[in-house]
Amino acid sequence: GIHTTAQFNTKIYNLSGDGPHIWFSDPLSNYMFDESMLSFAADNISLALNEEGDAYTLKSAVNDDCLVNLTFTRTCPGFAIGKDGTTYFGTDPENPWGSMRHAFWPRCTVEGTITTKEKVYDLKGRAMFSQALQGMKPHHAAARWNFINFQTPSFSAIMMEYTTPPSYGSTIVNVGGIVKDGEIIYAGTGNTATHTGASQDKESDWPEPTAIKWEWNGKTKDQQEVVAEINGPLGPRLDRIDVMAEVPGFIKTIAGSVAGTRPYIFQFSPQEKLTLKLKIGDTEYSEEGYMFSEATFIS
């Protein structure tokens, strides 16, 4: 039968292009959650929420080549869309046969280090923290994904979008938000991610995006209109991940038997900074920021 496993992944990107990215992926033993289900531990690793509920500390010595000690402290409220951030799949709302949940701390400070054999990375700065639970097989949940984390000095813009397979009507599900320190400006489902340019990637045979337009539309809590946009070239990709080449063998046999499943993740972080254009009511803002983005193709 299928048994539950836990894995810890750490990835450090080489932005200069003069060497490979550093990626560690280690299985965990004796994992458990605390009573609140908000903190997690396994042999040589812990992810712990503080008493105030506004900071997570991640400590890992699972791999001697990658020692992690990071604290994420949220600087604005977190958000989840709907009752608890869960999307359900099926024909009967009372008895769904699949679900996914997404919750975000979109704007955090981060302090701490990642220590490899080569160097110590001091990661003091800005971060986002998200929880994603996928309660179904990936190829049943979605055919495509788009994700963006965009951080400017004043604002954070987050969006997560997936398109379900044709068996679920090729439905687009989008959750996102715009926040600043201390305040959620907008969070909701009125957002879009549009690939405005693409080139066919030879290895994966997927249309790798070269430019994406991200749009947020909604209202503040006092009913002011919120419109935001990030639009521009992605530049050279950070990475292309052949998921089938990375997953454990027993998962591969399950997924590989599904005709037409060809999962690839394209990752981007334009070094030519893009700009968040934001309008709240009649007030307009424009700020450059740092971006991490993913475009995933599955089927």
PDB file of C-alpha atoms in Angstrom:
ATOM      1  CA  GLY A   1       0.000   0.000   0.000  1.00  0.00           C
ATOM      2  CA  ILE A   2       0.885   3.675  -0.126  1.00  0.00           C
ATOM      3  CA  HIS A   3       2.461   5.069   3.021  1.00  0.00           C
ATOM      4  CA  THR A   4       2.785   8.669   4.146  1.00  0.00           C
ATOM      5  CA  THR A   5       6.220  10.226   3.824  1.00  0.00           C
ATOM      6  CA  ALA A   6       7.703  13.597   4.761  1.00  0.00           C
ATOM      7  CA  GLN A   7      10.413  15.430   2.866  1.00  0.00           C
ATOM      8  CA  PHE A   8      12.382  18.633   3.512  1.00  0.00           C
ATOM      9  CA  ASN A   9      13.570  20.670   0.540  1.00  0.00           C
ATOM     10  CA  THR A  10      15.964  23.621   0.482  1.00  0.00           C
ATOM     11  CA  LYS A  11      16.963  25.451  -2.670  1.00  0.00           C
ATOM     12  CA  ILE A  12      19.538  28.229  -3.024  1.00  0.00           C
ATOM     13  CA  TYR A  13      19.590  29.941  -6.409  1.00  0.00           C
ATOM     14  CA  ASN A  14      22.776  31.029  -8.133  1.00  0.00           C
ATOM     15  CA  LEU A  15      21.713  34.339  -9.691  1.00  0.00           C
ATOM     16  CA  SER A  16      25.082  35.057 -11.302  1.00  0.00           C
ATOM     17  CA  GLY A  17      24.805  32.039 -13.596  1.00  0.00           C
ATOM     18  CA  ASP A  18      28.400  30.955 -12.941  1.00  0.00           C
ATOM     19  CA  GLY A  19      27.450  27.717 -11.207  1.00  0.00           C
ATOM     20  CA  PRO A  20      24.581  25.353 -10.460  1.00  0.00           C
ATOM     21  CA  HIS A  21      21.747  26.033  -8.041  1.00  0.00           C
ATOM     22  CA  ILE A  22      22.074  24.234  -4.711  1.00  0.00           C
ATOM     23  CA  TRP A  23      19.166  21.910  -3.971  1.00  0.00           C
ATOM     24  CA  PHE A  24      18.818  19.573  -0.999  1.00  0.00           C
ATOM     25  CA  SER A  25      15.924  17.138  -0.622  1.00  0.00           C
ATOM     26  CA  ASP A  26      15.932  14.847   2.396  1.00  0.00           C
ATOM     27  CA  PRO A  27      13.383  12.337   3.727  1.00  0.00           C
ATOM     28  CA  LEU A  28      12.291  12.853   7.346  1.00  0.00           C
ATOM     29  CA  SER A  29      11.913  10.242  10.073  1.00  0.00           C
ATOM     30  CA  ASN A  30       9.603  10.137  13.102  1.00  0.00           C
ATOM     31  CA  TYR A  31       7.617  13.194  12.080  1.00  0.00           C
ATOM     32  CA  MET A  32       4.747  14.553  14.161  1.00  0.00           C
ATOM     33  CA  PHE A  33       2.556  17.611  14.683  1.00  0.00           C
ATOM     34  CA  ASP A  34       1.793  19.234  18.021  1.00  0.00           C
ATOM     35  CA  GLU A  35      -1.749  19.175  19.456  1.00  0.00           C
ATOM     36  CA  SER A  36      -2.665  22.441  17.764  1.00  0.00           C
ATOM     37  CA  MET A  37      -1.488  21.074  14.381  1.00  0.00           C
ATOM     38  CA  LEU A  38       0.395  24.360  13.937  1.00  0.00           C
ATOM     39  CA  SER A  39       3.933  23.173  14.712  1.00  0.00           C
ATOM     40  CA  PHE A  40       5.848  20.246  13.200  1.00  0.00           C
ATOM     41  CA  ALA A  41       8.882  18.218  14.160  1.00  0.00           C
ATOM     42  CA  ALA A  42      10.880  15.209  12.983  1.00  0.00           C
ATOM     43  CA  ASP A  43      14.366  13.881  13.670  1.00  0.00           C
ATOM     44  CA  ASN A  44      16.772  16.860  13.499  1.00  0.00           C
ATOM     45  CA  ILE A  45      14.145  19.343  12.296  1.00  0.00           C
ATOM     46  CA  SER A  46      11.443  21.563  13.773  1.00  0.00           C
ATOM     47  CA  LEU A  47       9.004  24.168  12.482  1.00  0.00           C
ATOM     48  CA  ALA A  48       7.559  25.964  15.502  1.00  0.00           C
ATOM     49  CA  LEU A  49       4.961  28.727  15.856  1.00  0.00           C
ATOM     50  CA  ASN A  50       5.607  31.136  18.727  1.00  0.00           C
ATOM     51  CA  GLU A  51       3.075  31.824  21.499  1.00  0.00           C
ATOM     52  CA  GLU A  52       2.032  35.122  19.949  1.00  0.00           C
ATOM     53  CA  GLY A  53       1.200  33.337  16.698  1.00  0.00           C
ATOM     54  CA  ASP A  54       3.155  35.778  14.547  1.00  0.00           C
ATOM     55  CA  ALA A  55       6.467  33.990  13.933  1.00  0.00           C
ATOM     56  CA  TYR A  56       7.616  30.595  12.692  1.00  0.00           C
ATOM     57  CA  THR A  57      11.116  29.335  13.430  1.00  0.00           C
ATOM     58  CA  LEU A  58      12.538  26.650  11.141  1.00  0.00           C
ATOM     59  CA  LYS A  59      15.580  24.730  12.334  1.00  0.00           C
ATOM     60  CA  SER A  60      17.048  21.831  10.384  1.00  0.00           C
ATOM     61  CA  ALA A  61      20.140  19.695  10.783  1.00  0.00           C
ATOM     62  CA  VAL A  62      18.693  16.919   8.626  1.00  0.00           C
ATOM     63  CA  ASN A  63      21.571  17.345   6.193  1.00  0.00           C
ATOM     64  CA  ASP A  64      25.044  18.331   7.437  1.00  0.00           C
ATOM     65  CA  ASP A  65      25.660  20.046   4.094  1.00  0.00           C
ATOM     66  CA  CYS A  66      22.678  22.378   4.631  1.00  0.00           C
ATOM     67  CA  LEU A  67      21.995  23.646   8.155  1.00  0.00           C
ATOM     68  CA  VAL A  68      18.925  25.885   8.345  1.00  0.00           C
ATOM     69  CA  ASN A  69      18.001  28.330  11.118  1.00  0.00           C
ATOM     70  CA  LEU A  70      15.391  30.872   9.990  1.00  0.00           C
ATOM     71  CA  THR A  71      12.642  32.868  11.695  1.00  0.00           C
ATOM     72  CA  PHE A  72       9.755  34.297   9.651  1.00  0.00           C
ATOM     73  CA  THR A  73       7.804  37.060  11.430  1.00  0.00           C
ATOM     74  CA  ARG A  74       4.660  38.355   9.775  1.00  0.00           C
ATOM     75  CA  THR A  75       4.388  42.126   9.514  1.00  0.00           C
ATOM     76  CA  CYS A  76       0.734  42.132   8.454  1.00  0.00           C
ATOM     77  CA  PRO A  77      -2.210  39.770   9.007  1.00  0.00           C
ATOM     78  CA  GLY A  78      -2.228  36.516   7.072  1.00  0.00           C
ATOM     79  CA  PHE A  79      -5.074  35.561   4.763  1.00  0.00           C
ATOM     80  CA  ALA A  80      -6.947  32.611   3.346  1.00  0.00           C
ATOM     81  CA  ILE A  81      -9.866  32.935   0.942  1.00  0.00           C
ATOM     82  CA  GLY A  82     -13.346  31.679   1.810  1.00  0.00           C
ATOM     83  CA  LYS A  83     -14.196  29.928   5.048  1.00  0.00           C
ATOM     84  CA  ASP A  84     -10.730  28.441   5.607  1.00  0.00           C
ATOM     85  CA  GLY A  85      -8.847  28.660   2.313  1.00  0.00           C
ATOM     86  CA  THR A  86     -10.008  25.261   1.057  1.00  0.00           C
ATOM     87  CA  THR A  87     -11.145  24.470  -2.485  1.00  0.00           C
ATOM     88  CA  TYR A  88     -13.233  21.306  -2.850  1.00  0.00           C
ATOM     89  CA  PHE A  89     -13.537  18.942  -5.842  1.00  0.00           C
ATOM     90  CA  GLY A  90     -16.484  16.704  -6.661  1.00  0.00           C
ATOM     91  CA  THR A  91     -20.189  16.673  -7.467  1.00  0.00           C
ATOM     92  CA  ASP A  92     -21.497  16.710  -3.872  1.00  0.00           C
ATOM     93  CA  PRO A  93     -20.363  19.658  -1.709  1.00  0.00           C
ATOM     94  CA  GLU A  94     -21.090  17.637   1.440  1.00  0.00           C
ATOM     95  CA  ASN A  95     -18.859  14.770   0.320  1.00  0.00           C
ATOM     96  CA  PRO A  96     -16.009  16.115  -1.817  1.00  0.00           C
ATOM     97  CA  TRP A  97     -13.523  13.570  -3.140  1.00  0.00           C
ATOM     98  CA  GLY A  98     -10.636  16.001  -3.256  1.00  0.00           C
ATOM     99  CA  SER A  99      -9.498  19.287  -1.774  1.00  0.00           C
ATOM    100  CA  MET A 100      -6.706  21.847  -1.714  1.00  0.00           C
ATOM    101  CA  ARG A 101      -5.978  24.502   0.904  1.00  0.00           C
ATOM    102  CA  HIS A 102      -3.885  27.651   0.598  1.00  0.00           C
ATOM    103  CA  ALA A 103      -3.063  30.147   3.355  1.00  0.00           C
ATOM    104  CA  PHE A 104      -0.553  32.983   3.224  1.00  0.00           C
ATOM    105  CA  TRP A 105       1.603  35.199   5.380  1.00  0.00           C
ATOM    106  CA  PRO A 106       2.286  37.472   2.406  1.00  0.00           C
ATOM    107  CA  ARG A 107       4.674  39.934   4.065  1.00  0.00           C
ATOM    108  CA  CYS A 108       7.226  38.858   6.643  1.00  0.00           C
ATOM    109  CA  THR A 109      10.634  39.770   7.892  1.00  0.00           C
ATOM    110  CA  VAL A 110      13.123  36.923   7.921  1.00  0.00           C
ATOM    111  CA  GLU A 111      16.276  36.536   9.973  1.00  0.00           C
ATOM    112  CA  GLY A 112      18.757  33.712  10.186  1.00  0.00           C
ATOM    113  CA  THR A 113      21.140  31.644   8.156  1.00  0.00           C
ATOM    114  CA  ILE A 114      21.522  28.701   5.826  1.00  0.00           C
ATOM    115  CA  THR A 115      24.945  27.117   6.226  1.00  0.00           C
ATOM    116  CA  THR A 116      26.414  24.957   3.466  1.00  0.00           C
ATOM    117  CA  LYS A 117      29.895  23.471   3.198  1.00  0.00           C
ATOM    118  CA  GLU A 118      30.930  26.446   1.037  1.00  0.00           C
ATOM    119  CA  LYS A 119      29.488  29.429   2.901  1.00  0.00           C
ATOM    120  CA  VAL A 120      27.037  30.891   5.382  1.00  0.00           C
ATOM    121  CA  TYR A 121      24.090  32.671   3.762  1.00  0.00           C
ATOM    122  CA  ASP A 122      22.775  35.538   5.914  1.00  0.00           C
ATOM    123  CA  LEU A 123      19.129  35.886   4.957  1.00  0.00           C
ATOM    124  CA  LYS A 124      18.035  38.986   6.862  1.00  0.00           C
ATOM    125  CA  GLY A 125      15.364  40.699   4.779  1.00  0.00           C
ATOM    126  CA  ARG A 126      11.866  40.259   3.390  1.00  0.00           C
ATOM    127  CA  ALA A 127       9.989  36.974   2.985  1.00  0.00           C
ATOM    128  CA  MET A 128       6.624  35.344   2.486  1.00  0.00           C
ATOM    129  CA  PHE A 129       5.364  32.163   4.153  1.00  0.00           C
ATOM    130  CA  SER A 130       2.646  29.944   2.716  1.00  0.00           C
ATOM    131  CA  GLN A 131       0.871  26.723   3.570  1.00  0.00           C
ATOM    132  CA  ALA A 132      -0.342  24.545   0.720  1.00  0.00           C
ATOM    133  CA  LEU A 133      -2.194  21.277   1.296  1.00  0.00           C
ATOM    134  CA  GLN A 134      -2.978  19.102  -1.705  1.00  0.00           C
ATOM    135  CA  GLY A 135      -5.504  16.468  -0.707  1.00  0.00           C
ATOM    136  CA  MET A 136      -5.617  14.693  -4.059  1.00  0.00           C
ATOM    137  CA  LYS A 137      -3.389  13.459  -6.868  1.00  0.00           C
ATOM    138  CA  PRO A 138      -1.601  16.398  -8.547  1.00  0.00           C
ATOM    139  CA  HIS A 139      -2.792  15.572 -12.076  1.00  0.00           C
ATOM    140  CA  HIS A 140      -6.409  15.412 -10.848  1.00  0.00           C
ATOM    141  CA  ALA A 141      -6.112  18.766  -9.077  1.00  0.00           C
ATOM    142  CA  ALA A 142      -4.649  20.918 -11.805  1.00  0.00           C
ATOM    143  CA  ALA A 143      -3.371  20.971 -15.363  1.00  0.00           C
ATOM    144  CA  ARG A 144      -1.487  24.269 -14.954  1.00  0.00           C
ATOM    145  CA  TRP A 145      -0.302  26.596 -12.197  1.00  0.00           C
ATOM    146  CA  ASN A 146       0.879  30.205 -11.965  1.00  0.00           C
ATOM    147  CA  PHE A 147       2.422  31.680  -8.818  1.00  0.00           C
ATOM    148  CA  ILE A 148       3.962  35.050  -7.964  1.00  0.00           C
ATOM    149  CA  ASN A 149       5.578  36.513  -4.851  1.00  0.00           C
ATOM    150  CA  PHE A 150       6.396  40.200  -5.398  1.00  0.00           C
ATOM    151  CA  GLN A 151       7.956  42.314  -2.645  1.00  0.00           C
ATOM    152  CA  THR A 152       8.475  46.092  -2.809  1.00  0.00           C
ATOM    153  CA  PRO A 153       9.635  48.409  -0.011  1.00  0.00           C
ATOM    154  CA  SER A 154       6.000  49.280   0.842  1.00  0.00           C
ATOM    155  CA  PHE A 155       3.847  46.474  -0.581  1.00  0.00           C
ATOM    156  CA  SER A 156       3.634  42.727  -1.116  1.00  0.00           C
ATOM    157  CA  ALA A 157       1.635  41.188  -3.965  1.00  0.00           C
ATOM    158  CA  ILE A 158       0.845  37.460  -3.944  1.00  0.00           C
ATOM    159  CA  MET A 159      -1.086  35.352  -6.430  1.00  0.00           C
ATOM    160  CA  MET A 160      -1.654  31.623  -6.837  1.00  0.00           C
ATOM    161  CA  GLU A 161      -3.679  30.383  -9.787  1.00  0.00           C
ATOM    162  CA  TYR A 162      -4.419  26.933 -11.135  1.00  0.00           C
ATOM    163  CA  THR A 163      -6.510  25.566 -13.972  1.00  0.00           C
ATOM    164  CA  THR A 164      -8.274  22.273 -13.307  1.00  0.00           C
ATOM    165  CA  PRO A 165      -8.123  19.430 -15.853  1.00  0.00           C
ATOM    166  CA  PRO A 166     -10.946  19.160 -18.425  1.00  0.00           C
ATOM    167  CA  SER A 167     -12.619  16.564 -16.172  1.00  0.00           C
ATOM    168  CA  TYR A 168     -13.341  19.478 -13.806  1.00  0.00           C
ATOM    169  CA  GLY A 169     -14.310  21.878 -16.591  1.00  0.00           C
ATOM    170  CA  SER A 170     -10.882  23.521 -17.008  1.00  0.00           C
ATOM    171  CA  THR A 171     -11.953  25.826 -14.175  1.00  0.00           C
ATOM    172  CA  ILE A 172      -9.583  28.627 -13.201  1.00  0.00           C
ATOM    173  CA  VAL A 173      -9.139  29.085  -9.450  1.00  0.00           C
ATOM    174  CA  ASN A 174      -7.243  32.197  -8.391  1.00  0.00           C
ATOM    175  CA  VAL A 175      -6.468  33.521  -4.922  1.00  0.00           C
ATOM    176  CA  GLY A 176      -4.315  36.522  -4.206  1.00  0.00           C
ATOM    177  CA  GLY A 177      -3.816  39.671  -2.230  1.00  0.00           C
ATOM    178  CA  ILE A 178      -2.079  43.021  -1.905  1.00  0.00           C
ATOM    179  CA  VAL A 179      -0.803  43.982   1.547  1.00  0.00           C
ATOM    180  CA  LYS A 180       1.417  46.460   3.349  1.00  0.00           C
ATOM    181  CA  ASP A 181       2.903  46.452   6.847  1.00  0.00           C
ATOM    182  CA  GLY A 182       0.062  46.063   9.337  1.00  0.00           C
ATOM    183  CA  GLU A 183      -2.755  45.855   6.816  1.00  0.00           C
ATOM    184  CA  ILE A 184      -4.387  43.692   4.161  1.00  0.00           C
ATOM    185  CA  ILE A 185      -5.301  46.124   1.374  1.00  0.00           C
ATOM    186  CA  TYR A 186      -7.158  43.488  -0.645  1.00  0.00           C
ATOM    187  CA  ALA A 187      -7.468  39.711  -0.696  1.00  0.00           C
ATOM    188  CA  GLY A 188      -9.778  37.719  -2.927  1.00  0.00           C
ATOM    189  CA  THR A 189     -10.385  35.822  -6.138  1.00  0.00           C
ATOM    190  CA  GLY A 190     -10.712  38.649  -8.685  1.00  0.00           C
ATOM    191  CA  ASN A 191      -7.257  38.184 -10.175  1.00  0.00           C
ATOM    192  CA  THR A 192      -5.766  36.951 -13.436  1.00  0.00           C
ATOM    193  CA  ALA A 193      -2.400  35.711 -14.692  1.00  0.00           C
ATOM    194  CA  THR A 194      -1.904  35.974 -18.464  1.00  0.00           C
ATOM    195  CA  HIS A 195       1.096  34.661 -20.394  1.00  0.00           C
ATOM    196  CA  THR A 196       1.615  37.553 -22.830  1.00  0.00           C
ATOM    197  CA  GLY A 197       4.654  35.980 -24.477  1.00  0.00           C
ATOM    198  CA  ALA A 198       5.897  32.410 -24.815  1.00  0.00           C
ATOM    199  CA  SER A 199       8.423  30.294 -26.669  1.00  0.00           C
ATOM    200  CA  GLN A 200       8.208  26.547 -27.148  1.00  0.00           C
ATOM    201  CA  ASP A 201      10.722  24.863 -24.852  1.00  0.00           C
ATOM    202  CA  LYS A 202      12.336  22.031 -26.800  1.00  0.00           C
ATOM    203  CA  GLU A 203      13.094  19.686 -23.908  1.00  0.00           C
ATOM    204  CA  SER A 204       9.709  19.813 -22.191  1.00  0.00           C
ATOM    205  CA  ASP A 205       7.621  20.655 -25.286  1.00  0.00           C
ATOM    206  CA  TRP A 206       5.689  23.221 -23.213  1.00  0.00           C
ATOM    207  CA  PRO A 207       5.168  26.914 -24.108  1.00  0.00           C
ATOM    208  CA  GLU A 208       7.612  28.492 -21.669  1.00  0.00           C
ATOM    209  CA  PRO A 209       6.385  31.996 -20.765  1.00  0.00           C
ATOM    210  CA  THR A 210       8.663  34.901 -21.653  1.00  0.00           C
ATOM    211  CA  ALA A 211       6.348  37.610 -20.282  1.00  0.00           C
ATOM    212  CA  ILE A 212       3.412  37.511 -17.867  1.00  0.00           C
ATOM    213  CA  LYS A 213       0.760  40.065 -16.925  1.00  0.00           C
ATOM    214  CA  TRP A 214      -0.560  39.734 -13.361  1.00  0.00           C
ATOM    215  CA  GLU A 215      -3.718  41.659 -12.403  1.00  0.00           C
ATOM    216  CA  TRP A 216      -5.503  42.047  -9.066  1.00  0.00           C
ATOM    217  CA  ASN A 217      -9.049  43.480  -8.851  1.00  0.00           C
ATOM    218  CA  GLY A 218     -11.169  43.949  -5.761  1.00  0.00           C
ATOM    219  CA  LYS A 219     -12.121  46.225  -2.894  1.00  0.00           C
ATOM    220  CA  THR A 220     -10.626  47.325   0.409  1.00  0.00           C
ATOM    221  CA  LYS A 221     -12.556  46.619   3.593  1.00  0.00           C
ATOM    222  CA  ASP A 222     -14.080  50.131   3.319  1.00  0.00           C
ATOM    223  CA  GLN A 223     -15.165  49.380  -0.270  1.00  0.00           C
ATOM    224  CA  GLN A 224     -12.550  51.398  -2.154  1.00  0.00           C
ATOM    225  CA  GLU A 225     -11.672  49.974  -5.560  1.00  0.00           C
ATOM    226  CA  VAL A 226      -8.288  48.234  -5.745  1.00  0.00           C
ATOM    227  CA  VAL A 227      -6.584  47.625  -9.091  1.00  0.00           C
ATOM    228  CA  ALA A 228      -3.009  46.367  -9.327  1.00  0.00           C
ATOM    229  CA  GLU A 229      -0.781  45.154 -12.142  1.00  0.00           C
ATOM    230  CA  ILE A 230       2.670  43.680 -12.687  1.00  0.00           C
ATOM    231  CA  ASN A 231       3.494  43.286 -16.351  1.00  0.00           C
ATOM    232  CA  GLY A 232       6.733  42.661 -18.164  1.00  0.00           C
ATOM    233  CA  PRO A 233       9.433  40.339 -19.445  1.00  0.00           C
ATOM    234  CA  LEU A 234      10.570  37.477 -17.227  1.00  0.00           C
ATOM    235  CA  GLY A 235      14.130  37.448 -18.520  1.00  0.00           C
ATOM    236  CA  PRO A 236      16.175  34.233 -18.571  1.00  0.00           C
ATOM    237  CA  ARG A 237      14.532  31.571 -16.422  1.00  0.00           C
ATOM    238  CA  LEU A 238      16.019  30.683 -13.062  1.00  0.00           C
ATOM    239  CA  ASP A 239      15.331  27.002 -13.520  1.00  0.00           C
ATOM    240  CA  ARG A 240      13.288  24.375 -15.312  1.00  0.00           C
ATOM    241  CA  ILE A 241      12.365  21.385 -13.171  1.00  0.00           C
ATOM    242  CA  ASP A 242      11.482  18.049 -14.729  1.00  0.00           C
ATOM    243  CA  VAL A 243       9.280  16.835 -11.887  1.00  0.00           C
ATOM    244  CA  MET A 244       9.367  13.211 -13.025  1.00  0.00           C
ATOM    245  CA  ALA A 245      13.162  13.238 -12.781  1.00  0.00           C
ATOM    246  CA  GLU A 246      12.991  14.460  -9.169  1.00  0.00           C
ATOM    247  CA  VAL A 247      10.193  12.473  -7.521  1.00  0.00           C
ATOM    248  CA  PRO A 248      10.789   9.132  -5.782  1.00  0.00           C
ATOM    249  CA  GLY A 249      10.406   6.015  -7.885  1.00  0.00           C
ATOM    250  CA  PHE A 250       7.212   4.685  -6.354  1.00  0.00           C
ATOM    251  CA  ILE A 251       5.417   7.996  -7.023  1.00  0.00           C
ATOM    252  CA  LYS A 252       6.747   7.952 -10.569  1.00  0.00           C
ATOM    253  CA  THR A 253       5.128   4.587 -11.289  1.00  0.00           C
ATOM    254  CA  ILE A 254       1.768   5.974 -10.141  1.00  0.00           C
ATOM    255  CA  ALA A 255       2.086   9.241 -12.072  1.00  0.00           C
ATOM    256  CA  GLY A 256       3.831   7.727 -15.070  1.00  0.00           C
ATOM    257  CA  SER A 257       0.896   5.461 -15.750  1.00  0.00           C
ATOM    258  CA  VAL A 258      -1.251   8.535 -16.381  1.00  0.00           C
ATOM    259  CA  ALA A 259      -1.247   9.258 -20.093  1.00  0.00           C
ATOM    260  CA  GLY A 260      -0.414  12.833 -21.019  1.00  0.00           C
ATOM    261  CA  THR A 261       1.030  13.789 -17.642  1.00  0.00           C
ATOM    262  CA  ARG A 262       4.259  15.704 -18.243  1.00  0.00           C
ATOM    263  CA  PRO A 263       4.923  17.971 -15.263  1.00  0.00           C
ATOM    264  CA  TYR A 264       7.508  20.734 -15.604  1.00  0.00           C
ATOM    265  CA  ILE A 265       8.009  23.797 -13.408  1.00  0.00           C
ATOM    266  CA  PHE A 266       9.549  26.966 -14.862  1.00  0.00           C
ATOM    267  CA  GLN A 267      10.941  29.394 -12.266  1.00  0.00           C
ATOM    268  CA  PHE A 268      11.706  33.093 -12.774  1.00  0.00           C
ATOM    269  CA  SER A 269      13.178  36.018 -10.863  1.00  0.00           C
ATOM    270  CA  PRO A 270      13.835  38.902 -13.276  1.00  0.00           C
ATOM    271  CA  GLN A 271      17.038  40.734 -12.433  1.00  0.00           C
ATOM    272  CA  GLU A 272      15.696  43.668 -14.457  1.00  0.00           C
ATOM    273  CA  LYS A 273      13.198  44.707 -11.790  1.00  0.00           C
ATOM    274  CA  LEU A 274       9.510  44.829 -12.656  1.00  0.00           C
ATOM    275  CA  THR A 275       7.087  47.406 -11.226  1.00  0.00           C
ATOM    276  CA  LEU A 276       3.914  47.029  -9.162  1.00  0.00           C
ATOM    277  CA  LYS A 277       1.336  49.584 -10.306  1.00  0.00           C
ATOM    278  CA  LEU A 278      -1.352  49.941  -7.645  1.00  0.00           C
ATOM    279  CA  LYS A 279      -4.456  52.123  -7.476  1.00  0.00           C
ATOM    280  CA  ILE A 280      -6.495  52.354  -4.258  1.00  0.00           C
ATOM    281  CA  GLY A 281      -9.529  54.566  -4.806  1.00  0.00           C
ATOM    282  CA  ASP A 282      -8.070  57.652  -6.493  1.00  0.00           C
ATOM    283  CA  THR A 283      -4.542  57.202  -5.133  1.00  0.00           C
ATOM    284  CA  GLU A 284      -1.901  55.644  -7.363  1.00  0.00           C
ATOM    285  CA  TYR A 285       1.362  53.993  -6.357  1.00  0.00           C
ATOM    286  CA  SER A 286       4.234  52.605  -8.422  1.00  0.00           C
ATOM    287  CA  GLU A 287       7.127  50.656  -6.912  1.00  0.00           C
ATOM    288  CA  GLU A 288       9.827  48.366  -8.244  1.00  0.00           C
ATOM    289  CA  GLY A 289      10.263  45.089  -6.424  1.00  0.00           C
ATOM    290  CA  TYR A 290      11.807  41.652  -6.199  1.00  0.00           C
ATOM    291  CA  MET A 291       9.882  38.820  -7.790  1.00  0.00           C
ATOM    292  CA  PHE A 292       9.820  35.043  -7.599  1.00  0.00           C
ATOM    293  CA  SER A 293       7.449  33.351  -9.993  1.00  0.00           C
ATOM    294  CA  GLU A 294       6.555  29.859 -11.165  1.00  0.00           C
ATOM    295  CA  ALA A 295       4.669  28.571 -14.196  1.00  0.00           C
ATOM    296  CA  THR A 296       3.834  24.861 -13.992  1.00  0.00           C
ATOM    297  CA  PHE A 297       2.515  22.642 -16.785  1.00  0.00           C
ATOM    298  CA  ILE A 298       1.193  19.165 -15.942  1.00  0.00           C
ATOM    299  CA  SER A 299      -1.224  17.925 -18.604  1.00  0.00           C
TER     300      SER A 299
END
